[in-house]
Amino acid sequence: MDYVSKITPQIIDTPDEESQAMLSQLENNNPDIYEQMKKNSPFFHQLNNAQQGLLSTDQELQKLNDEERLTHEMYTRKSALNHKRVEEKQKLVFKKAFKKAEQKFYQNQLKISKKKKQTQQQIDFYEAYFKELSLKMNKDLKYFIHPQKKMQIGVINYQSGFKSFNQPYIRTILKSKSFRSEIKDYILNHFVREVQEEMSYKLLKFIKFCSRMYEEALKDFQMNSAKNDDEEYFRNFIRLKMEQSILKNSKCKIPWSLQEIIDAQKFALNLIDQEMDMENE
């Protein structure tokens, strides 16, 4: 029996050639529409539910094809092994919060003056939030500059005193009362929703990656093991290949789960509260 032909890779049901051609054209010419179509698929919704901590029933899983069930299995198994470190949590939250504070400041600056150069706007941002604090702490302003940013005005170079976006840097910028207030509002009211939207697109990328790995596993079977007509051997062969490509591949990342996003939010708010308590002592 030809088990390869029984298990045809697919993500959404498009059995006729005309539909396949339309999808291909959509993907090439208008990827946004293509992504929306994929998001409307039952399989995407099941993985999206898993991302939010909701388990699929056996009845729901039975409606999936073999490729989708295997992808679902790879996701849930990798998710169980996926533990976020403190460094990952703080970078996810505070880098996004920092960026949002910058964007808001620059937008307000443009309302005042559209003639300022971008570098000067960046310097203005650090001076607005951290200059008073730098004087109070007797620390150069460079210790408040984002570690991944370099600025220059004339012959003066502005570069961070920190090598990475680590906890010492985060605790330093959190000593600014105005900056704390700005990012706390974002973390409380916008962070979870915005990151969830990002993770939705990353989930689509994960599905695409798994689909590609599945197709490669099928091709590998056809080239090297097609003479073996045992169905159990075939399924184990495909599963093993998928495990090597996904579970054991450190470069294959799954999106953050809703619980991980909430945990990161709580971690960040706790760090902010700690700085506020220290200030009030």
XYZ file of N, CA and C in Angstrom:
843
model
N 0.849 -1.210 0.000
C 0.000 0.000 0.000
C 0.874 1.246 0.000
N 0.447 2.249 -0.766
C 1.221 3.487 -0.862
C 0.782 4.454 0.236
N 1.476 4.378 1.388
C 1.090 5.212 2.517
C 1.438 6.670 2.289
N 2.428 6.945 1.446
C 2.804 8.321 1.165
C 1.652 9.055 0.505
N 0.987 8.394 -0.428
C -0.111 9.046 -1.123
C -1.321 9.242 -0.223
N -1.408 8.417 0.853
C -2.525 8.562 1.785
C -2.366 9.791 2.664
N -1.131 10.184 2.925
C -0.881 11.288 3.844
C -0.308 12.448 3.059
N -1.179 13.243 2.501
C -0.761 14.355 1.646
C -0.590 15.620 2.460
N 0.579 16.256 2.393
C 0.786 17.495 3.152
C -0.211 18.568 2.744
N -0.892 19.149 3.722
C -1.786 20.260 3.441
C -2.063 20.999 4.733
N -2.361 22.293 4.616
C -2.686 23.092 5.789
C -4.144 23.517 5.745
N -4.658 23.868 4.588
C -6.077 24.138 4.444
C -6.576 23.335 3.260
N -7.865 23.070 3.221
C -8.426 22.201 2.195
C -8.575 22.943 0.879
N -7.742 22.614 -0.095
C -7.830 23.174 -1.449
C -7.563 22.037 -2.432
N -8.549 21.139 -2.627
C -8.306 19.911 -3.384
C -8.108 20.090 -4.882
N -8.661 21.138 -5.485
C -8.569 21.252 -6.932
C -7.396 22.152 -7.343
N -6.895 21.940 -8.537
C -5.721 22.659 -9.038
C -5.976 24.158 -9.142
N -7.193 24.553 -9.503
C -7.525 25.966 -9.636
C -7.376 26.686 -8.293
N -7.859 26.033 -7.226
C -7.735 26.634 -5.895
C -6.279 26.757 -5.484
N -5.488 25.727 -5.781
C -4.066 25.750 -5.452
C -3.367 26.897 -6.175
N -3.725 27.100 -7.434
C -3.112 28.181 -8.215
C -3.488 29.540 -7.644
N -4.743 29.679 -7.206
C -5.194 30.936 -6.624
C -4.449 31.229 -5.320
N -4.279 30.177 -4.519
C -3.555 30.345 -3.258
C -2.110 30.757 -3.503
N -1.495 30.125 -4.487
C -0.109 30.440 -4.810
C 0.026 31.892 -5.227
N -0.919 32.360 -6.031
C -0.900 33.747 -6.491
C -1.115 34.714 -5.324
N -2.022 34.350 -4.432
C -2.277 35.182 -3.251
C -1.036 35.292 -2.386
N -0.344 34.156 -2.204
C 0.840 34.152 -1.352
C 1.946 35.017 -1.943
N 2.077 34.984 -3.262
C 3.139 35.737 -3.922
C 2.810 37.224 -4.060
N 1.544 37.520 -4.347
C 1.178 38.907 -4.645
C 0.595 39.658 -3.463
N -0.064 38.940 -2.576
C -0.685 39.607 -1.432
C -0.604 38.694 -0.215
N 0.563 38.635 0.428
C 0.749 37.729 1.557
C -0.185 38.002 2.718
N -0.641 39.252 2.886
C -1.535 39.571 4.000
C -2.854 38.810 3.887
N -3.395 38.753 2.655
C -4.647 38.021 2.438
C -4.416 36.536 2.671
N -3.271 36.048 2.203
C -2.949 34.629 2.371
C -2.867 34.274 3.853
N -2.197 35.125 4.645
C -2.076 34.866 6.077
C -3.450 34.869 6.735
N -4.326 35.755 6.307
C -5.659 35.822 6.892
C -6.441 34.552 6.596
N -6.273 34.033 5.375
C -6.947 32.792 5.019
C -6.462 31.651 5.901
N -5.134 31.617 6.145
C -4.573 30.572 6.978
C -5.087 30.693 8.411
N -5.203 31.925 8.882
C -5.674 32.153 10.246
C -7.110 31.673 10.439
N -7.883 31.641 9.362
C -9.267 31.222 9.454
C -9.422 29.700 9.412
N -8.336 28.969 9.267
C -8.407 27.513 9.193
C -8.637 26.919 10.580
N -9.399 25.829 10.676
C -9.646 25.165 11.969
C -8.342 24.737 12.650
N -7.370 24.307 11.855
C -6.105 23.860 12.439
C -5.388 24.998 13.141
N -5.367 26.187 12.507
C -4.723 27.334 13.145
C -5.400 27.639 14.475
N -6.722 27.578 14.500
C -7.452 27.892 15.723
C -7.139 26.884 16.829
N -6.933 25.621 16.450
C -6.583 24.623 17.468
C -5.211 24.898 18.066
N -4.249 25.238 17.215
C -2.912 25.564 17.736
C -2.951 26.863 18.528
N -3.756 27.800 18.065
C -3.896 29.069 18.775
C -4.495 28.835 20.163
N -5.452 27.911 20.260
C -6.025 27.549 21.556
C -4.973 26.907 22.449
N -4.146 26.054 21.863
C -3.075 25.415 22.641
C -2.102 26.463 23.174
N -1.849 27.485 22.356
C -0.970 28.577 22.761
C -1.545 29.323 23.968
N -2.872 29.323 24.072
C -3.541 30.004 25.177
C -3.845 29.065 26.339
N -3.327 27.835 26.246
C -3.491 26.889 27.345
C -4.769 26.083 27.294
N -5.480 26.108 26.160
C -6.725 25.350 26.015
C -6.445 24.047 25.277
N -6.845 22.920 25.848
C -6.575 21.616 25.264
C -7.628 21.257 24.214
N -7.183 20.608 23.148
C -8.108 20.127 22.124
C -8.692 18.797 22.561
N -9.941 18.550 22.205
C -10.571 17.272 22.505
C -10.132 16.235 21.464
N -10.310 14.957 21.794
C -9.983 13.891 20.839
C -10.802 14.046 19.564
N -12.042 14.478 19.713
C -12.910 14.669 18.559
C -12.371 15.760 17.638
N -11.857 16.844 18.224
C -11.293 17.943 17.430
C -10.026 17.494 16.711
N -9.195 16.717 17.402
C -7.944 16.241 16.798
C -8.206 15.269 15.658
N -9.265 14.483 15.771
C -9.580 13.518 14.729
C -9.973 14.197 13.417
N -10.392 15.454 13.493
C -10.783 16.194 12.284
C -9.563 16.683 11.500
N -8.379 16.621 12.126
C -7.159 17.073 11.460
C -6.589 15.967 10.587
N -5.848 16.360 9.531
C -5.164 15.343 8.740
C -3.880 14.928 9.462
N -3.178 13.938 8.907
C -2.000 13.390 9.589
C -0.917 14.432 9.824
N -0.682 15.280 8.827
C 0.340 16.310 8.976
C -0.019 17.282 10.098
N -1.280 17.690 10.143
C -1.724 18.639 11.156
C -1.655 18.044 12.554
N -2.071 16.786 12.696
C -2.000 16.135 14.010
C -0.566 16.019 14.494
N 0.339 15.701 13.558
C 1.746 15.569 13.927
C 2.331 16.931 14.299
N 1.956 17.971 13.571
C 2.411 19.326 13.900
C 1.885 19.742 15.268
N 0.628 19.422 15.539
C 0.017 19.720 16.848
C 0.792 19.003 17.953
N 1.146 17.753 17.703
C 1.918 16.979 18.688
C 3.293 17.603 18.921
N 3.973 18.004 17.835
C 5.294 18.618 17.964
C 5.208 19.920 18.769
N 4.133 20.687 18.521
C 3.965 21.957 19.234
C 3.779 21.720 20.733
N 2.875 20.810 21.085
C 2.584 20.584 22.502
C 3.786 19.988 23.226
N 4.531 19.095 22.552
C 5.714 18.505 23.184
C 6.823 19.540 23.357
N 7.019 20.390 22.353
C 8.054 21.417 22.456
C 7.654 22.464 23.496
N 6.357 22.742 23.582
C 5.865 23.707 24.561
C 6.138 23.231 25.981
N 6.015 21.930 26.219
C 6.259 21.374 27.549
C 7.722 21.495 27.950
N 8.609 21.552 26.949
C 10.051 21.656 27.221
C 10.527 23.109 27.233
N 9.608 24.018 26.914
C 9.968 25.410 26.696
C 9.835 26.212 27.996
N 10.934 26.479 28.666
C 10.910 27.240 29.911
C 11.681 28.542 29.719
N 11.010 29.655 29.939
C 11.618 30.959 29.714
C 12.490 31.378 30.896
N 13.691 31.806 30.586
C 14.617 32.293 31.613
C 14.254 33.730 31.997
N 14.753 34.150 33.153
C 14.502 35.517 33.631
C 14.959 36.533 32.592
N 16.120 36.283 31.977
C 16.666 37.211 30.983
C 15.726 37.364 29.793
N 15.111 36.263 29.384
C 14.192 36.311 28.253
C 12.944 37.121 28.604
N 12.432 36.927 29.822
C 11.236 37.657 30.258
C 11.487 39.157 30.290
N 12.605 39.545 30.916
C 12.867 40.976 31.071
C 13.134 41.647 29.729
N 13.804 40.943 28.821
C 14.079 41.540 27.515
C 12.797 41.702 26.708
N 11.928 40.684 26.747
C 10.682 40.776 25.991
C 9.877 41.993 26.422
N 9.726 42.170 27.732
C 8.866 43.249 28.229
C 9.523 44.613 28.104
N 10.719 44.737 28.659
C 11.310 46.068 28.769
C 11.825 46.613 27.437
N 12.251 45.749 26.527
C 12.647 46.241 25.207
C 11.445 46.814 24.472
N 10.295 46.112 24.575
C 9.089 46.605 23.918
C 8.613 47.894 24.580
N 8.661 47.918 25.910
C 8.211 49.110 26.634
C 9.103 50.306 26.314
N 10.407 50.068 26.241
C 11.357 51.127 25.907
C 11.053 51.689 24.525
N 10.827 50.798 23.572
C 10.543 51.216 22.194
C 9.262 52.035 22.119
N 8.245 51.612 22.863
C 6.975 52.344 22.864
C 7.144 53.735 23.470
N 7.942 53.836 24.538
C 8.192 55.142 25.159
C 8.920 56.058 24.187
N 9.887 55.510 23.456
C 10.607 56.289 22.443
C 9.652 56.802 21.368
N 8.856 55.892 20.819
C 7.938 56.263 19.738
C 6.977 57.362 20.169
N 6.441 57.227 21.362
C 5.504 58.230 21.876
C 6.191 59.586 22.031
N 7.435 59.575 22.540
C 8.184 60.809 22.722
C 8.460 61.476 21.379
N 8.909 60.697 20.390
C 9.230 61.257 19.068
C 7.990 61.842 18.396
N 6.850 61.181 18.564
C 5.610 61.695 17.972
C 5.243 63.046 18.571
N 5.426 63.158 19.892
C 5.147 64.436 20.555
C 6.138 65.521 20.122
N 7.387 65.115 19.898
C 8.412 66.048 19.448
C 8.093 66.598 18.064
N 7.587 65.726 17.194
C 7.249 66.151 15.830
C 6.136 67.188 15.821
N 5.254 67.106 16.812
C 4.171 68.094 16.905
C 4.721 69.471 17.261
N 5.854 69.458 17.985
C 6.474 70.720 18.401
C 7.382 71.273 17.314
N 8.235 70.386 16.786
C 9.180 70.818 15.746
C 9.484 69.673 14.797
N 9.312 69.919 13.507
C 9.598 68.900 12.497
C 10.993 69.068 11.905
N 11.721 70.042 12.401
C 13.038 70.334 11.834
C 14.180 69.598 12.529
N 13.918 69.076 13.726
C 14.992 68.411 14.468
C 15.414 67.116 13.791
N 16.720 66.881 13.770
C 17.232 65.644 13.209
C 16.949 64.487 14.174
N 16.944 63.277 13.631
C 16.612 62.106 14.430
C 17.568 61.925 15.606
N 18.848 62.151 15.377
C 19.831 61.983 16.456
C 19.561 62.949 17.601
N 19.225 64.172 17.265
C 18.923 65.153 18.303
C 17.660 64.770 19.070
N 16.691 64.205 18.362
C 15.473 63.738 19.027
C 15.797 62.632 20.026
N 16.730 61.766 19.645
C 17.127 60.677 20.539
C 17.797 61.229 21.792
N 18.684 62.193 21.615
C 19.345 62.812 22.767
C 18.307 63.492 23.663
N 17.360 64.167 23.033
C 16.291 64.831 23.792
C 15.510 63.820 24.629
N 15.287 62.660 24.064
C 14.556 61.603 24.781
C 15.281 61.223 26.074
N 16.594 60.974 25.971
C 17.359 60.568 27.153
C 17.463 61.710 28.159
N 17.594 62.901 27.670
C 17.688 64.040 28.590
C 16.360 64.277 29.311
N 15.256 64.089 28.583
C 13.938 64.310 29.178
C 13.653 63.337 30.317
N 14.024 62.084 30.111
C 13.714 61.059 31.104
C 14.828 60.821 32.132
N 16.097 61.067 31.749
C 17.186 60.607 32.604
C 18.218 61.672 33.015
N 18.164 62.873 32.444
C 19.200 63.855 32.758
C 19.199 64.232 34.236
N 18.025 64.516 34.779
C 17.922 64.887 36.194
C 18.420 63.754 37.082
N 18.061 62.528 36.717
C 18.498 61.363 37.488
C 20.006 61.164 37.387
N 20.565 61.395 36.198
C 22.013 61.216 36.017
C 22.794 62.192 36.895
N 22.274 63.406 37.038
C 22.919 64.400 37.906
C 22.793 63.993 39.368
N 21.606 63.502 39.735
C 21.354 63.091 41.114
C 22.231 61.905 41.513
N 22.417 60.967 40.582
C 23.213 59.764 40.859
C 24.693 59.981 40.564
N 25.010 61.142 39.996
C 26.381 61.436 39.587
C 26.886 60.398 38.581
N 26.015 60.059 37.640
C 26.334 59.105 36.583
C 26.232 59.803 35.239
N 27.165 59.500 34.362
C 27.119 60.061 33.013
C 25.858 59.584 32.301
N 25.324 60.413 31.418
C 24.102 60.083 30.694
C 24.245 58.798 29.867
N 25.474 58.445 29.538
C 25.689 57.248 28.713
C 25.193 55.980 29.402
N 25.111 55.996 30.747
C 24.652 54.823 31.478
C 23.139 54.622 31.381
N 22.464 55.542 30.723
C 21.022 55.413 30.541
C 20.663 55.141 29.079
N 21.645 55.190 28.195
C 21.403 54.968 26.769
C 21.241 53.476 26.489
N 20.279 53.171 25.643
C 20.004 51.788 25.225
C 21.305 51.133 24.744
N 21.667 49.960 25.266
C 22.937 49.303 24.912
C 23.135 49.037 23.422
N 22.039 48.971 22.678
C 22.154 48.658 21.252
C 22.067 49.896 20.360
N 22.163 51.060 20.975
C 22.061 52.300 20.199
C 23.364 53.099 20.274
N 23.746 53.648 19.135
C 24.905 54.537 19.060
C 24.463 55.817 18.358
N 24.840 56.942 18.927
C 24.446 58.237 18.360
C 25.658 59.161 18.297
N 25.614 60.070 17.368
C 26.709 61.025 17.221
C 26.184 62.379 16.771
N 26.596 63.411 17.489
C 26.301 64.791 17.086
C 27.632 65.516 16.964
N 27.969 65.867 15.754
C 29.279 66.481 15.511
C 30.378 65.477 15.823
N 31.286 65.863 16.714
C 32.394 64.966 17.075
C 32.085 64.193 18.360
N 30.921 64.438 18.933
C 30.566 63.781 20.194
C 29.835 62.477 19.916
N 30.363 61.373 20.465
C 29.739 60.061 20.335
C 28.955 59.729 21.602
N 27.763 59.234 21.406
C 26.929 58.820 22.523
C 26.753 57.303 22.435
N 27.274 56.592 23.412
C 27.184 55.133 23.426
C 26.930 54.664 24.852
N 26.161 53.610 24.974
C 25.763 53.130 26.296
C 26.948 52.672 27.132
N 26.799 52.841 28.434
C 27.809 52.346 29.368
C 27.608 50.882 29.689
N 26.526 50.287 29.155
C 26.239 48.862 29.350
C 26.425 48.116 28.033
N 26.865 46.875 28.131
C 27.123 46.085 26.930
C 25.873 45.359 26.428
N 24.898 45.142 27.322
C 23.687 44.435 26.909
C 22.476 44.934 27.693
N 21.305 44.570 27.190
C 20.047 44.961 27.822
C 19.793 44.003 28.988
N 20.605 44.135 30.031
C 20.545 43.204 31.151
C 19.833 43.825 32.354
N 19.739 43.062 33.444
C 19.006 43.572 34.600
C 19.657 44.791 35.247
N 20.988 44.874 35.353
C 21.579 46.110 35.880
C 21.181 47.348 35.087
N 21.119 47.214 33.755
C 20.693 48.348 32.929
C 19.222 48.659 33.171
N 18.403 47.626 33.222
C 16.968 47.825 33.435
C 16.708 48.499 34.776
N 17.399 48.048 35.813
C 17.208 48.649 37.139
C 17.687 50.109 37.153
N 18.672 50.414 36.339
C 19.171 51.793 36.261
C 18.119 52.714 35.662
N 17.527 52.318 34.531
C 16.548 53.191 33.883
C 15.233 53.245 34.668
N 14.955 52.202 35.463
C 13.730 52.193 36.259
C 13.801 53.146 37.447
N 14.965 53.670 37.712
C 15.103 54.643 38.799
C 14.511 56.001 38.407
N 14.254 56.166 37.113
C 13.599 57.387 36.635
C 12.099 57.266 36.876
N 11.557 58.142 37.722
C 10.137 58.094 38.070
C 9.258 58.316 36.849
N 9.617 59.267 36.011
C 8.805 59.568 34.829
C 8.836 58.415 33.823
N 10.006 57.779 33.674
C 10.117 56.652 32.750
C 9.332 55.449 33.272
N 9.421 55.206 34.587
C 8.662 54.116 35.196
C 7.169 54.284 34.943
N 6.711 55.499 35.162
C 5.287 55.778 34.975
C 4.860 55.545 33.535
N 5.705 55.961 32.600
C 5.395 55.825 31.171
C 5.289 54.364 30.759
N 6.269 53.556 31.125
C 6.264 52.167 30.663
C 5.313 51.288 31.472
N 5.041 51.667 32.726
C 4.102 50.877 33.528
C 2.713 50.922 32.909
N 2.330 52.075 32.420
C 1.034 52.204 31.753
C 0.956 51.285 30.538
N 2.029 51.251 29.748
C 2.054 50.382 28.567
C 1.996 48.914 28.970
N 2.809 48.517 29.946
C 2.874 47.119 30.369
C 1.535 46.651 30.933
N 0.865 47.525 31.680
C -0.427 47.172 32.279
C -1.547 47.082 31.252
N -1.580 47.999 30.310
C -2.764 48.167 29.466
C -2.621 47.733 28.008
N -1.404 47.538 27.534
C -1.229 47.246 26.107
C -0.321 46.050 25.805
N 0.594 45.748 26.697
C 1.640 44.759 26.418
C 1.077 43.392 26.034
N 0.203 42.818 26.850
C -0.289 41.455 26.609
C -0.987 41.352 25.257
N -1.868 42.306 24.964
C -2.602 42.274 23.690
C -1.668 42.367 22.493
N -0.704 43.287 22.548
C 0.204 43.478 21.413
C 1.105 42.256 21.201
N 1.598 41.683 22.280
C 2.470 40.510 22.136
C 1.677 39.312 21.639
N 0.430 39.176 22.084
C -0.420 38.092 21.584
C -0.588 38.178 20.074
N -0.757 39.392 19.566
C -0.899 39.576 18.118
C 0.381 39.154 17.402
N 1.526 39.514 17.967
C 2.808 39.117 17.372
C 2.945 37.602 17.371
N 2.564 36.965 18.475
C 2.701 35.516 18.592
C 1.791 34.793 17.608
N 0.681 35.437 17.247
C -0.222 34.843 16.265
C 0.480 34.694 14.921
N 1.233 35.709 14.519
C 1.983 35.629 13.261
C 3.151 34.645 13.372
N 3.766 34.574 14.538
C 4.853 33.616 14.725
C 4.327 32.177 14.693
N 3.084 32.012 15.122
C 2.465 30.695 15.057
C 2.281 30.259 13.609
N 1.904 31.199 12.754
C 1.787 30.895 11.326
C 3.132 30.477 10.743
N 4.196 31.154 11.153
C 5.534 30.804 10.671
C 5.924 29.405 11.138
N 5.548 29.077 12.379
C 5.845 27.744 12.911
C 5.115 26.683 12.089
N 3.844 26.927 11.750
C 3.068 25.985 10.952
C 3.717 25.792 9.576
N 4.146 26.889 8.964
C 4.794 26.810 7.648
C 6.087 26.002 7.731
N 6.864 26.243 8.792
C 8.123 25.525 8.962
C 7.856 24.026 9.116
N 6.872 23.667 9.942
C 6.542 22.262 10.156
C 6.071 21.603 8.862
N 5.302 22.354 8.069
C 4.813 21.821 6.802
C 5.980 21.512 5.865
N 6.969 22.412 5.852
C 8.146 22.188 5.017
C 8.944 20.976 5.488
N 9.082 20.838 6.810
C 9.807 19.691 7.363
C 9.072 18.381 7.068
N 7.744 18.446 7.092
C 6.933 17.259 6.811
C 7.127 16.811 5.362
N 7.105 17.774 4.464
C 7.304 17.458 3.047
C 8.695 16.870 2.812
N 9.702 17.431 3.488
C 11.061 16.896 3.345
C 11.156 15.481 3.889
N 10.442 15.198 4.983
C 10.437 13.846 5.552
C 9.793 12.865 4.578
N 8.729 13.298 3.920
C 8.074 12.439 2.925
C 9.007 12.144 1.752
N 9.706 13.169 1.292
C 10.644 12.983 0.173
C 11.773 12.036 0.576
N 12.244 12.192 1.813
C 13.304 11.324 2.321
C 12.837 9.872 2.351
N 11.603 9.665 2.784
C 11.049 8.303 2.833
C 10.943 7.716 1.430
N 10.461 8.516 0.498
C 10.292 8.045 -0.875
C 11.626 7.650 -1.503
N 12.669 8.400 -1.172
C 13.985 8.147 -1.758
C 14.693 6.958 -1.112
N 14.504 6.792 0.200
C 15.323 5.814 0.917
C 14.577 4.626 1.504
N 13.277 4.748 1.714
C 12.572 3.662 2.408
C 11.238 3.306 1.772
N 10.986 3.741 0.567
C 9.678 3.535 -0.056
C 9.333 2.061 -0.250
N 10.351 1.203 -0.298
C 10.094 -0.229 -0.507
C 9.479 -0.885 0.722
N 9.654 -0.238 1.867
C 9.074 -0.780 3.095
C 7.599 -0.365 3.156
N 6.690 -1.350 3.032
C 5.264 -1.021 2.957
C 4.552 -1.187 4.295
N 5.309 -1.206 5.383
C 4.708 -1.311 6.707
C 4.248 0.066 7.173
N 2.953 0.207 7.485
C 2.413 1.524 7.834
C 3.024 2.067 9.132
N 3.204 1.210 10.122
C 3.778 1.662 11.388
C 5.204 2.167 11.195
N 5.972 1.468 10.354
C 7.335 1.909 10.063
C 7.314 3.293 9.402
N 6.384 3.462 8.450
C 6.261 4.743 7.744
C 5.975 5.885 8.715
N 4.986 5.676 9.588
C 4.604 6.743 10.520
C 5.726 7.054 11.510
N 6.416 6.029 11.976
C 7.536 6.244 12.895
C 8.692 6.965 12.209
N 8.880 6.648 10.935
C 9.932 7.309 10.151
C 9.651 8.811 10.064
N 8.423 9.165 9.711
C 8.037 10.576 9.587
C 8.130 11.281 10.934
N 7.627 10.606 11.992
C 7.658 11.217 13.333
C 9.094 11.475 13.782
N 9.978 10.530 13.543
C 11.377 10.692 13.936
C 12.009 11.877 13.215
N 11.735 12.006 11.922
C 12.266 13.125 11.154
C 11.741 14.462 11.678
N 10.468 14.493 12.026
C 9.874 15.712 12.561
C 10.465 16.055 13.925
N 10.715 15.051 14.733
C 11.328 15.286 16.044
C 12.719 15.889 15.880
N 13.482 15.369 14.930
C 14.831 15.886 14.695
C 14.788 17.322 14.178
N 13.810 17.633 13.339
C 13.710 18.966 12.728
C 13.127 20.001 13.665
N 12.297 19.554 14.602
C 11.557 20.506 15.439
C 11.937 20.405 16.913
N 11.740 19.234 17.521
C 11.990 19.107 18.959
C 13.461 19.256 19.314
N 14.320 18.680 18.486
C 15.755 18.680 18.799
C 16.518 19.800 18.091
N 15.777 20.677 17.437
C 16.385 21.789 16.713
C 16.247 23.060 17.546
N 17.345 23.532 18.111
C 17.309 24.715 18.978
C 16.932 25.982 18.209
N 17.120 25.969 16.894
C 16.781 27.138 16.083
C 15.285 27.214 15.757
N 14.589 26.117 15.988
C 13.149 26.104 15.760
C 12.465 26.594 17.029
N 11.915 27.792 16.981
C 11.291 28.408 18.157
C 9.774 28.355 18.048
N 9.122 28.105 19.170
C 7.673 28.200 19.177
C 7.278 29.529 19.820
N 6.122 30.064 19.463
C 5.706 31.357 20.029
C 5.505 31.255 21.541
N 5.625 32.380 22.208
C 5.343 32.426 23.638
C 3.874 32.086 23.863
N 3.602 31.308 24.902
C 2.215 31.013 25.257
C 1.624 32.207 25.997
N 0.300 32.230 26.099
C -0.367 33.318 26.814
C 0.105 33.367 28.266
N 0.258 32.195 28.888
C 0.696 32.168 30.285
C 2.100 32.721 30.429
N 2.982 32.416 29.478
C 4.345 32.944 29.521
C 4.355 34.462 29.358
N 3.471 34.970 28.514
C 3.367 36.422 28.316
C 2.894 37.094 29.606
N 1.888 36.489 30.244
C 1.367 37.040 31.503
C 2.419 36.961 32.605
N 3.164 35.852 32.642
C 4.239 35.707 33.636
C 5.300 36.791 33.445
N 5.630 37.069 32.181
C 6.628 38.112 31.886
C 6.108 39.473 32.325
N 4.820 39.718 32.095
C 4.202 40.977 32.522
C 4.286 41.121 34.044
N 3.940 40.055 34.772
C 3.984 40.086 36.242
C 5.409 40.325 36.726
N 6.365 39.679 36.073
C 7.774 39.838 36.438
C 8.192 41.299 36.289
N 7.804 41.914 35.188
C 8.185 43.302 34.928
C 7.536 44.252 35.933
N 6.259 44.048 36.197
C 5.554 44.918 37.144
C 6.140 44.772 38.546
N 6.541 43.557 38.901
C 7.166 43.324 40.206
C 8.491 44.069 40.315
N 9.262 44.071 39.218
C 10.546 44.772 39.202
C 10.337 46.282 39.345
N 9.304 46.798 38.691
C 8.974 48.220 38.794
C 8.566 48.565 40.230
N 7.735 47.707 40.833
C 7.285 47.941 42.207
C 8.461 47.911 43.184
N 9.424 47.036 42.933
C 10.613 46.972 43.791
C 11.367 48.297 43.767
N 11.516 48.863 42.579
C 12.219 50.148 42.463
C 11.439 51.265 43.144
N 10.133 51.233 43.056
C 9.306 52.240 43.708
C 9.421 52.124 45.229
N 9.438 50.895 45.731
C 9.575 50.671 47.176
C 10.919 51.165 47.686
N 11.972 50.904 46.911
C 13.306 51.357 47.310
C 13.369 52.878 47.344
N 12.685 53.522 46.416
C 12.680 54.977 46.351
C 11.946 55.582 47.544
N 10.905 54.860 48.024
C 10.083 55.384 49.112
C 10.633 55.061 50.510
N 11.709 54.271 50.564
C 12.280 53.929 51.869
C 12.935 55.138 52.542
